[in-house]
Structures are given as structure tokens and as C-alpha cells.
PDB file of C-alpha atoms in Angstrom:
ATOM      1  CA  UNK A   1     -62.638  29.867 -84.338  1.00 50.00           C
ATOM      2  CA  UNK A   2     -63.275  32.161 -87.325  1.00 49.00           C
ATOM      3  CA  UNK A   3     -61.400  35.021 -85.624  1.00 50.00           C
ATOM      4  CA  UNK A   4     -58.455  32.714 -84.936  1.00 46.00           C
ATOM      5  CA  UNK A   5     -58.392  31.485 -88.545  1.00 52.00           C
ATOM      6  CA  UNK A   6     -58.289  35.062 -89.865  1.00 52.00           C
ATOM      7  CA  UNK A   7     -55.486  35.930 -87.433  1.00 52.00           C
ATOM      8  CA  UNK A   8     -53.442  32.925 -88.553  1.00 51.00           C
ATOM      9  CA  UNK A   9     -53.677  33.905 -92.215  1.00 51.00           C
ATOM     10  CA  UNK A  10     -52.558  37.445 -91.352  1.00 51.00           C
ATOM     11  CA  UNK A  11     -49.629  36.069 -89.371  1.00 50.00           C
ATOM     12  CA  UNK A  12     -48.314  33.371 -91.776  1.00 52.00           C
ATOM     13  CA  UNK A  13     -45.384  34.386 -93.966  1.00 53.00           C
ATOM     14  CA  UNK A  14     -43.447  32.368 -96.614  1.00 58.00           C
ATOM     15  CA  UNK A  15     -40.629  31.558 -94.196  1.00 48.00           C
ATOM     16  CA  UNK A  16     -43.180  30.046 -91.781  1.00 48.00           C
ATOM     17  CA  UNK A  17     -44.266  27.625 -94.504  1.00 53.00           C
ATOM     18  CA  UNK A  18     -40.646  26.673 -95.177  1.00 58.00           C
ATOM     19  CA  UNK A  19     -39.972  26.151 -91.468  1.00 56.00           C
ATOM     20  CA  UNK A  20     -43.140  24.046 -91.112  1.00 55.00           C
ATOM     21  CA  UNK A  21     -41.846  21.643 -93.775  1.00 62.00           C
ATOM     22  CA  UNK A  22     -38.523  21.346 -91.956  1.00 64.00           C
ATOM     23  CA  UNK A  23     -40.062  20.979 -88.512  1.00 65.00           C
ATOM     24  CA  UNK A  24     -43.800  20.193 -88.675  1.00 68.00           C
ATOM     25  CA  UNK A  25     -44.028  19.360 -84.967  1.00 67.00           C
ATOM     26  CA  UNK A  26     -42.712  22.781 -83.987  1.00 67.00           C
ATOM     27  CA  UNK A  27     -44.963  24.486 -86.544  1.00 66.00           C
ATOM     28  CA  UNK A  28     -48.029  22.802 -85.053  1.00 66.00           C
ATOM     29  CA  UNK A  29     -47.038  23.931 -81.582  1.00 69.00           C
ATOM     30  CA  UNK A  30     -46.535  27.483 -82.823  1.00 68.00           C
ATOM     31  CA  UNK A  31     -50.069  27.449 -84.240  1.00 68.00           C
ATOM     32  CA  UNK A  32     -51.406  26.174 -80.920  1.00 68.00           C
ATOM     33  CA  UNK A  33     -49.528  28.939 -79.138  1.00 69.00           C
ATOM     34  CA  UNK A  34     -50.928  31.591 -81.464  1.00 70.00           C
ATOM     35  CA  UNK A  35     -54.420  30.186 -80.931  1.00 71.00           C
ATOM     36  CA  UNK A  36     -54.295  31.248 -77.276  1.00 85.00           C
ATOM     37  CA  UNK A  37     -53.530  34.941 -77.975  1.00 87.00           C
ATOM     38  CA  UNK A  38     -56.059  37.340 -76.441  1.00 90.00           C
ATOM     39  CA  UNK A  39     -56.594  40.874 -75.214  1.00 93.00           C
ATOM     40  CA  UNK A  40     -55.849  41.731 -71.586  1.00 95.00           C
ATOM     41  CA  UNK A  41     -59.517  41.730 -70.667  1.00 96.00           C
ATOM     42  CA  UNK A  42     -60.252  38.455 -72.438  1.00 95.00           C
ATOM     43  CA  UNK A  43     -57.156  36.845 -70.896  1.00 96.00           C
ATOM     44  CA  UNK A  44     -58.567  37.355 -67.385  1.00 98.00           C
ATOM     45  CA  UNK A  45     -62.218  36.721 -68.268  1.00 97.00           C
ATOM     46  CA  UNK A  46     -61.405  33.424 -69.977  1.00 96.00           C
ATOM     47  CA  UNK A  47     -59.010  31.899 -67.463  1.00 96.00           C
ATOM     48  CA  UNK A  48     -61.226  32.846 -64.510  1.00 97.00           C
ATOM     49  CA  UNK A  49     -64.557  32.228 -66.291  1.00 95.00           C
ATOM     50  CA  UNK A  50     -65.845  35.656 -65.263  1.00 97.00           C
ATOM     51  CA  UNK A  51     -68.099  38.168 -67.056  1.00 96.00           C
ATOM     52  CA  UNK A  52     -66.098  40.686 -69.060  1.00 94.00           C
ATOM     53  CA  UNK A  53     -67.875  43.563 -67.320  1.00 96.00           C
ATOM     54  CA  UNK A  54     -66.638  42.424 -63.913  1.00 97.00           C
ATOM     55  CA  UNK A  55     -63.091  42.209 -65.274  1.00 97.00           C
ATOM     56  CA  UNK A  56     -63.282  45.661 -66.858  1.00 97.00           C
ATOM     57  CA  UNK A  57     -64.190  47.207 -63.509  1.00 97.00           C
ATOM     58  CA  UNK A  58     -60.864  46.094 -62.040  1.00 97.00           C
ATOM     59  CA  UNK A  59     -58.909  47.249 -65.094  1.00 95.00           C
ATOM     60  CA  UNK A  60     -60.518  50.647 -64.568  1.00 95.00           C
ATOM     61  CA  UNK A  61     -59.219  50.488 -60.998  1.00 94.00           C
ATOM     62  CA  UNK A  62     -55.691  49.968 -62.350  1.00 91.00           C
ATOM     63  CA  UNK A  63     -55.960  52.882 -64.739  1.00 89.00           C
ATOM     64  CA  UNK A  64     -57.197  55.206 -61.993  1.00 92.00           C
ATOM     65  CA  UNK A  65     -54.333  54.261 -59.661  1.00 90.00           C
ATOM     66  CA  UNK A  66     -51.535  56.810 -59.359  1.00 87.00           C
ATOM     67  CA  UNK A  67     -49.513  54.248 -57.440  1.00 82.00           C
ATOM     68  CA  UNK A  68     -49.451  51.773 -60.322  1.00 81.00           C
ATOM     69  CA  UNK A  69     -48.771  54.548 -62.850  1.00 80.00           C
ATOM     70  CA  UNK A  70     -45.812  55.687 -60.750  1.00 84.00           C
ATOM     71  CA  UNK A  71     -44.411  52.146 -60.680  1.00 83.00           C
ATOM     72  CA  UNK A  72     -44.230  52.023 -64.450  1.00 75.00           C
ATOM     73  CA  UNK A  73     -42.667  55.487 -64.540  1.00 81.00           C
ATOM     74  CA  UNK A  74     -39.930  54.403 -62.132  1.00 80.00           C
ATOM     75  CA  UNK A  75     -39.121  51.369 -64.269  1.00 73.00           C
ATOM     76  CA  UNK A  76     -38.736  53.557 -67.353  1.00 74.00           C
ATOM     77  CA  UNK A  77     -36.602  56.157 -65.566  1.00 75.00           C
ATOM     78  CA  UNK A  78     -34.117  53.928 -63.744  1.00 71.00           C
ATOM     79  CA  UNK A  79     -30.995  52.783 -65.603  1.00 55.00           C
ATOM     80  CA  UNK A  80     -30.400  49.028 -66.094  1.00 50.00           C
ATOM     81  CA  UNK A  81     -27.804  48.804 -63.316  1.00 50.00           C
ATOM     82  CA  UNK A  82     -30.420  49.769 -60.702  1.00 46.00           C
ATOM     83  CA  UNK A  83     -31.938  46.321 -60.879  1.00 49.00           C
ATOM     84  CA  UNK A  84     -32.672  43.475 -63.280  1.00 54.00           C
ATOM     85  CA  UNK A  85     -35.549  43.856 -65.720  1.00 54.00           C
ATOM     86  CA  UNK A  86     -39.296  43.935 -65.225  1.00 61.00           C
ATOM     87  CA  UNK A  87     -42.231  41.960 -66.576  1.00 75.00           C
ATOM     88  CA  UNK A  88     -43.637  44.999 -68.381  1.00 73.00           C
ATOM     89  CA  UNK A  89     -47.110  45.390 -69.811  1.00 83.00           C
ATOM     90  CA  UNK A  90     -48.256  42.025 -68.486  1.00 92.00           C
ATOM     91  CA  UNK A  91     -47.780  43.023 -64.846  1.00 91.00           C
ATOM     92  CA  UNK A  92     -51.187  44.680 -64.514  1.00 93.00           C
ATOM     93  CA  UNK A  93     -52.803  41.343 -65.401  1.00 96.00           C
ATOM     94  CA  UNK A  94     -51.424  39.994 -62.128  1.00 97.00           C
ATOM     95  CA  UNK A  95     -53.063  42.828 -60.192  1.00 96.00           C
ATOM     96  CA  UNK A  96     -56.425  42.293 -61.869  1.00 97.00           C
ATOM     97  CA  UNK A  97     -56.283  38.520 -61.488  1.00 98.00           C
ATOM     98  CA  UNK A  98     -55.505  38.596 -57.782  1.00 98.00           C
ATOM     99  CA  UNK A  99     -57.957  41.359 -56.984  1.00 98.00           C
ATOM    100  CA  UNK A 100     -60.634  39.102 -58.430  1.00 98.00           C
ATOM    101  CA  UNK A 101     -59.486  35.765 -56.985  1.00 98.00           C
ATOM    102  CA  UNK A 102     -58.390  37.029 -53.524  1.00 98.00           C
ATOM    103  CA  UNK A 103     -55.650  34.386 -52.994  1.00 98.00           C
ATOM    104  CA  UNK A 104     -54.346  33.529 -49.545  1.00 98.00           C
ATOM    105  CA  UNK A 105     -50.946  32.273 -50.743  1.00 98.00           C
ATOM    106  CA  UNK A 106     -49.143  33.277 -53.939  1.00 98.00           C
ATOM    107  CA  UNK A 107     -45.708  31.981 -54.986  1.00 98.00           C
ATOM    108  CA  UNK A 108     -43.557  33.607 -57.681  1.00 98.00           C
ATOM    109  CA  UNK A 109     -40.116  32.709 -58.984  1.00 98.00           C
ATOM    110  CA  UNK A 110     -38.022  35.587 -60.266  1.00 95.00           C
ATOM    111  CA  UNK A 111     -38.228  39.103 -58.863  1.00 94.00           C
ATOM    112  CA  UNK A 112     -35.629  41.292 -60.576  1.00 90.00           C
ATOM    113  CA  UNK A 113     -36.615  44.944 -60.253  1.00 88.00           C
ATOM    114  CA  UNK A 114     -39.879  43.837 -58.658  1.00 92.00           C
ATOM    115  CA  UNK A 115     -42.547  45.394 -60.878  1.00 91.00           C
ATOM    116  CA  UNK A 116     -44.715  42.273 -61.015  1.00 94.00           C
ATOM    117  CA  UNK A 117     -44.045  41.726 -57.304  1.00 96.00           C
ATOM    118  CA  UNK A 118     -45.284  45.226 -56.503  1.00 94.00           C
ATOM    119  CA  UNK A 119     -48.423  44.757 -58.603  1.00 95.00           C
ATOM    120  CA  UNK A 120     -49.227  41.513 -56.794  1.00 97.00           C
ATOM    121  CA  UNK A 121     -48.574  43.039 -53.384  1.00 97.00           C
ATOM    122  CA  UNK A 122     -50.744  46.057 -54.200  1.00 96.00           C
ATOM    123  CA  UNK A 123     -53.611  43.706 -55.075  1.00 97.00           C
ATOM    124  CA  UNK A 124     -53.160  41.826 -51.789  1.00 98.00           C
ATOM    125  CA  UNK A 125     -53.067  45.127 -49.893  1.00 97.00           C
ATOM    126  CA  UNK A 126     -56.264  46.244 -51.615  1.00 97.00           C
ATOM    127  CA  UNK A 127     -57.866  42.911 -50.676  1.00 98.00           C
ATOM    128  CA  UNK A 128     -56.515  43.268 -47.124  1.00 98.00           C
ATOM    129  CA  UNK A 129     -55.750  39.565 -47.424  1.00 98.00           C
ATOM    130  CA  UNK A 130     -53.049  37.201 -48.593  1.00 98.00           C
ATOM    131  CA  UNK A 131     -49.257  36.747 -48.665  1.00 98.00           C
ATOM    132  CA  UNK A 132     -46.724  36.608 -51.493  1.00 98.00           C
ATOM    133  CA  UNK A 133     -43.702  34.302 -51.293  1.00 98.00           C
ATOM    134  CA  UNK A 134     -40.999  35.091 -53.854  1.00 98.00           C
ATOM    135  CA  UNK A 135     -37.888  33.130 -54.839  1.00 98.00           C
ATOM    136  CA  UNK A 136     -34.928  34.811 -56.537  1.00 96.00           C
ATOM    137  CA  UNK A 137     -31.212  34.195 -56.869  1.00 93.00           C
ATOM    138  CA  UNK A 138     -29.366  37.492 -56.665  1.00 88.00           C
ATOM    139  CA  UNK A 139     -25.833  38.530 -55.865  1.00 82.00           C
ATOM    140  CA  UNK A 140     -24.914  40.216 -52.597  1.00 81.00           C
ATOM    141  CA  UNK A 141     -25.430  43.935 -53.031  1.00 74.00           C
ATOM    142  CA  UNK A 142     -27.840  43.516 -55.930  1.00 81.00           C
ATOM    143  CA  UNK A 143     -31.086  45.419 -55.450  1.00 84.00           C
ATOM    144  CA  UNK A 144     -33.613  42.626 -55.784  1.00 91.00           C
ATOM    145  CA  UNK A 145     -37.129  44.076 -55.725  1.00 92.00           C
ATOM    146  CA  UNK A 146     -35.864  47.648 -55.432  1.00 90.00           C
ATOM    147  CA  UNK A 147     -39.166  49.066 -56.651  1.00 91.00           C
ATOM    148  CA  UNK A 148     -41.289  47.456 -53.901  1.00 94.00           C
ATOM    149  CA  UNK A 149     -42.396  50.108 -51.393  1.00 92.00           C
ATOM    150  CA  UNK A 150     -41.720  49.466 -47.708  1.00 93.00           C
ATOM    151  CA  UNK A 151     -45.406  49.597 -46.805  1.00 92.00           C
ATOM    152  CA  UNK A 152     -46.097  46.661 -49.147  1.00 95.00           C
ATOM    153  CA  UNK A 153     -43.398  44.430 -47.703  1.00 96.00           C
ATOM    154  CA  UNK A 154     -45.478  43.296 -44.715  1.00 97.00           C
ATOM    155  CA  UNK A 155     -47.216  40.841 -47.070  1.00 98.00           C
ATOM    156  CA  UNK A 156     -43.978  39.761 -48.783  1.00 98.00           C
ATOM    157  CA  UNK A 157     -41.578  36.950 -47.943  1.00 98.00           C
ATOM    158  CA  UNK A 158     -38.446  36.793 -50.133  1.00 97.00           C
ATOM    159  CA  UNK A 159     -36.331  33.639 -50.266  1.00 97.00           C
ATOM    160  CA  UNK A 160     -32.847  33.954 -51.738  1.00 96.00           C
ATOM    161  CA  UNK A 161     -31.624  31.008 -53.787  1.00 96.00           C
ATOM    162  CA  UNK A 162     -31.953  29.014 -56.982  1.00 96.00           C
ATOM    163  CA  UNK A 163     -35.441  27.630 -57.461  1.00 97.00           C
ATOM    164  CA  UNK A 164     -34.115  24.099 -57.972  1.00 96.00           C
ATOM    165  CA  UNK A 165     -32.706  24.297 -54.432  1.00 97.00           C
ATOM    166  CA  UNK A 166     -35.244  26.326 -52.457  1.00 98.00           C
ATOM    167  CA  UNK A 167     -38.621  26.011 -54.200  1.00 98.00           C
ATOM    168  CA  UNK A 168     -39.560  22.522 -53.044  1.00 98.00           C
ATOM    169  CA  UNK A 169     -38.569  23.136 -49.377  1.00 98.00           C
ATOM    170  CA  UNK A 170     -40.582  26.376 -49.428  1.00 98.00           C
ATOM    171  CA  UNK A 171     -43.662  24.628 -50.806  1.00 98.00           C
ATOM    172  CA  UNK A 172     -43.302  21.818 -48.293  1.00 98.00           C
ATOM    173  CA  UNK A 173     -43.429  24.465 -45.597  1.00 98.00           C
ATOM    174  CA  UNK A 174     -46.393  26.358 -47.098  1.00 98.00           C
ATOM    175  CA  UNK A 175     -48.612  23.479 -48.196  1.00 98.00           C
ATOM    176  CA  UNK A 176     -51.389  24.121 -50.752  1.00 98.00           C
ATOM    177  CA  UNK A 177     -51.116  27.454 -52.572  1.00 98.00           C
ATOM    178  CA  UNK A 178     -53.633  29.504 -54.562  1.00 98.00           C
ATOM    179  CA  UNK A 179     -51.438  30.874 -57.367  1.00 98.00           C
ATOM    180  CA  UNK A 180     -48.034  30.480 -59.012  1.00 98.00           C
ATOM    181  CA  UNK A 181     -46.112  32.812 -61.347  1.00 98.00           C
ATOM    182  CA  UNK A 182     -42.939  31.692 -63.140  1.00 98.00           C
ATOM    183  CA  UNK A 183     -40.555  34.462 -64.209  1.00 95.00           C
ATOM    184  CA  UNK A 184     -37.109  33.139 -63.297  1.00 95.00           C
ATOM    185  CA  UNK A 185     -34.622  31.399 -65.615  1.00 94.00           C
ATOM    186  CA  UNK A 186     -36.362  30.559 -68.889  1.00 93.00           C
ATOM    187  CA  UNK A 187     -34.365  27.509 -69.903  1.00 96.00           C
ATOM    188  CA  UNK A 188     -36.402  24.421 -70.784  1.00 96.00           C
ATOM    189  CA  UNK A 189     -34.911  22.505 -67.856  1.00 98.00           C
ATOM    190  CA  UNK A 190     -35.629  25.198 -65.277  1.00 98.00           C
ATOM    191  CA  UNK A 191     -39.175  25.816 -66.468  1.00 98.00           C
ATOM    192  CA  UNK A 192     -40.040  22.115 -66.464  1.00 98.00           C
ATOM    193  CA  UNK A 193     -38.516  21.696 -63.026  1.00 98.00           C
ATOM    194  CA  UNK A 194     -40.552  24.570 -61.592  1.00 98.00           C
ATOM    195  CA  UNK A 195     -43.778  23.458 -63.247  1.00 98.00           C
ATOM    196  CA  UNK A 196     -43.370  19.879 -62.036  1.00 98.00           C
ATOM    197  CA  UNK A 197     -42.443  21.040 -58.535  1.00 98.00           C
ATOM    198  CA  UNK A 198     -45.303  23.480 -58.127  1.00 98.00           C
ATOM    199  CA  UNK A 199     -48.122  21.451 -59.667  1.00 98.00           C
ATOM    200  CA  UNK A 200     -48.913  19.094 -56.760  1.00 97.00           C
ATOM    201  CA  UNK A 201     -49.087  22.086 -54.396  1.00 98.00           C
ATOM    202  CA  UNK A 202     -51.347  24.235 -56.575  1.00 98.00           C
ATOM    203  CA  UNK A 203     -54.957  23.923 -55.413  1.00 98.00           C
ATOM    204  CA  UNK A 204     -57.690  22.792 -57.742  1.00 96.00           C
ATOM    205  CA  UNK A 205     -58.964  26.106 -59.109  1.00 96.00           C
ATOM    206  CA  UNK A 206     -55.608  27.784 -58.500  1.00 98.00           C
ATOM    207  CA  UNK A 207     -54.060  30.180 -61.011  1.00 98.00           C
ATOM    208  CA  UNK A 208     -50.933  29.182 -62.960  1.00 98.00           C
ATOM    209  CA  UNK A 209     -48.969  31.815 -64.913  1.00 98.00           C
ATOM    210  CA  UNK A 210     -45.664  31.651 -66.737  1.00 97.00           C
ATOM    211  CA  UNK A 211     -43.700  34.406 -68.481  1.00 95.00           C
ATOM    212  CA  UNK A 212     -41.750  34.021 -71.726  1.00 90.00           C
ATOM    213  CA  UNK A 213     -43.458  30.723 -72.525  1.00 90.00           C
ATOM    214  CA  UNK A 214     -42.621  31.036 -76.232  1.00 84.00           C
ATOM    215  CA  UNK A 215     -38.894  30.556 -75.666  1.00 86.00           C
ATOM    216  CA  UNK A 216     -39.104  26.761 -75.642  1.00 90.00           C
ATOM    217  CA  UNK A 217     -41.522  23.818 -75.467  1.00 91.00           C
ATOM    218  CA  UNK A 218     -41.544  23.462 -71.682  1.00 95.00           C
ATOM    219  CA  UNK A 219     -45.166  24.499 -71.146  1.00 95.00           C
ATOM    220  CA  UNK A 220     -46.393  22.420 -74.089  1.00 92.00           C
ATOM    221  CA  UNK A 221     -44.591  19.318 -72.822  1.00 94.00           C
ATOM    222  CA  UNK A 222     -45.571  19.873 -69.221  1.00 97.00           C
ATOM    223  CA  UNK A 223     -49.284  20.221 -69.980  1.00 95.00           C
ATOM    224  CA  UNK A 224     -49.112  17.055 -72.053  1.00 93.00           C
ATOM    225  CA  UNK A 225     -47.414  15.311 -69.129  1.00 96.00           C
ATOM    226  CA  UNK A 226     -50.180  16.257 -66.690  1.00 95.00           C
ATOM    227  CA  UNK A 227     -52.911  15.693 -69.298  1.00 93.00           C
ATOM    228  CA  UNK A 228     -54.133  19.283 -69.146  1.00 94.00           C
ATOM    229  CA  UNK A 229     -55.890  20.705 -72.195  1.00 89.00           C
ATOM    230  CA  UNK A 230     -54.065  23.482 -74.066  1.00 89.00           C
ATOM    231  CA  UNK A 231     -57.491  24.915 -74.934  1.00 87.00           C
ATOM    232  CA  UNK A 232     -57.755  26.196 -71.351  1.00 91.00           C
ATOM    233  CA  UNK A 233     -54.587  28.317 -71.726  1.00 95.00           C
ATOM    234  CA  UNK A 234     -54.599  32.000 -72.704  1.00 95.00           C
ATOM    235  CA  UNK A 235     -51.634  34.194 -73.567  1.00 94.00           C
ATOM    236  CA  UNK A 236     -51.136  37.933 -73.600  1.00 94.00           C
ATOM    237  CA  UNK A 237     -47.833  38.923 -75.186  1.00 89.00           C
ATOM    238  CA  UNK A 238     -45.495  36.297 -73.697  1.00 90.00           C
ATOM    239  CA  UNK A 239     -47.454  35.648 -70.485  1.00 95.00           C
ATOM    240  CA  UNK A 240     -49.479  32.415 -70.372  1.00 96.00           C
ATOM    241  CA  UNK A 241     -52.117  31.688 -67.785  1.00 97.00           C
ATOM    242  CA  UNK A 242     -54.832  29.232 -66.882  1.00 97.00           C
ATOM    243  CA  UNK A 243     -56.850  27.974 -63.944  1.00 97.00           C
ATOM    244  CA  UNK A 244     -56.040  24.473 -62.736  1.00 97.00           C
ATOM    245  CA  UNK A 245     -59.209  22.464 -63.153  1.00 89.00           C
ATOM    246  CA  UNK A 246     -58.339  18.782 -63.282  1.00 66.00           C
ATOM    247  CA  UNK A 247     -58.470  15.511 -61.383  1.00 51.00           C
ATOM    248  CA  UNK A 248     -55.008  14.249 -62.170  1.00 45.00           C
ATOM    249  CA  UNK A 249     -51.387  14.529 -61.072  1.00 42.00           C
ATOM    250  CA  UNK A 250     -51.737  14.903 -57.337  1.00 43.00           C
ATOM    251  CA  UNK A 251     -54.172  17.786 -57.112  1.00 38.00           C
ATOM    252  CA  UNK A 252     -54.863  19.305 -53.714  1.00 41.00           C
TER     253      UNK A 252
END
């Protein structure tokens, strides 16, 4: 709590005070969002309730991997027209998380260039276990997931379409899943729709992650709707994550 208080005072500027007077509800939510900020290692350790030493071992695995280093190099070298963007620095958190949790079924919305997809698939390959189901709407001829190596694709199932049309049918087919990552359209409406759709299918103890959560109030409102404590959420940059531990809202 003391660390958080010091961070808040370093962060607050005069214009924040002015904005808080104009919109106190939004200011309170911004403070709650800032409260969840953490390092990469603490992000994983906190949401999975694991010792930091165990988490650090897997981060070391990432840093020793030429494969994962090469992925980031390819993203930096390719021009924008070679594929839509990439998650960036947060992607290695997905690898570490899924190496530690060993999920059987992972669902992600939004692929783009496929950096986060490749990190997830590499973790599943290393585990020798699990499948990734991705949903993305892309134009014919667009190189969705261009960075994903062919040898990783045996654990990957890509569904083309808008998530509001294909996500629920996919989940109905899959049944209970172990993890969900949102990184598709970041409008309030789309994020709420995906969160509400995925929640009943996410197992108790499953991992929930969402990218660009600071763009709107969707995650705040959704967690209030399902009566899930914001204190369980952690954020690194603009990636939020938590483990679903609850007895409400149709948990499997």
C-alpha cells in the first residue's frame, strides 16, 4: 500500500486534479487502474499465486530462447504492410503464464501479425500439451499471423470472422476453456461483448487477460457486473490479467 501511495504522488499532475473535479468517477477508476500496475515478474506471481523464484526461472527460459528473440526481431524489421500490429513487450508474459499453468484449451481474439499467438504456441509446444483457438477478422489476402512458424501451427486453430459472430459458436463447440486473451477491437461494446461471452466458459481457476484495457471502462464495468474484485487484477503496461476465482456468474 505504501509503495502504491508513493507511486500515485509521483504520477499525479495538476491537470489530473482538474480532470478529477470534472469527472470524479473516472478519476477514481484511473486510480484503481494505476493501483494494479506491476513488474512483469510480479504480474505473473500475483495472478497465479506462485513464488517469485518459480516465475523467474521461466523468464530466464524466455531470455535464453533464440526463437523468441528472433520473433521480436522479425516484428521490428517488417514494414507495417506485412501484417497488422503486434502486442509487443507484453507478449512474453503469455509465454511465461502458459508454461506455468499448462492449459489444455486457450482462446484468443485478435491475431494481427501473430506475435502473441507465436509466444502462446511456443509455450504449448514446450509443454507438449494444449491447443490455441484464435479468432480474427481479416481481409482476403491479408497475412494474418504471418510470423507464426509452420511447425507451431499443429497446435493452432484459426477461425476467420468477427468475434460477435463466431466467438459464441466456437465456445459452444469447445466447452470449458483454461485461458482467454482479448486483443481484438478495443471498443467498449466489443470488449464487453467478448468478456460476457467468454466468462461462463472460463473454468474456475482459468486465466483471463485483456490488452489495451485503459482505453475505456469495459473491464471495470464487467468486473462489477460479475462481482469480481478489482484487487485481484494486475496490469503490466496495457495488459490486464487475473485468475478467475469466484462462485458467481455461471462458473464451470
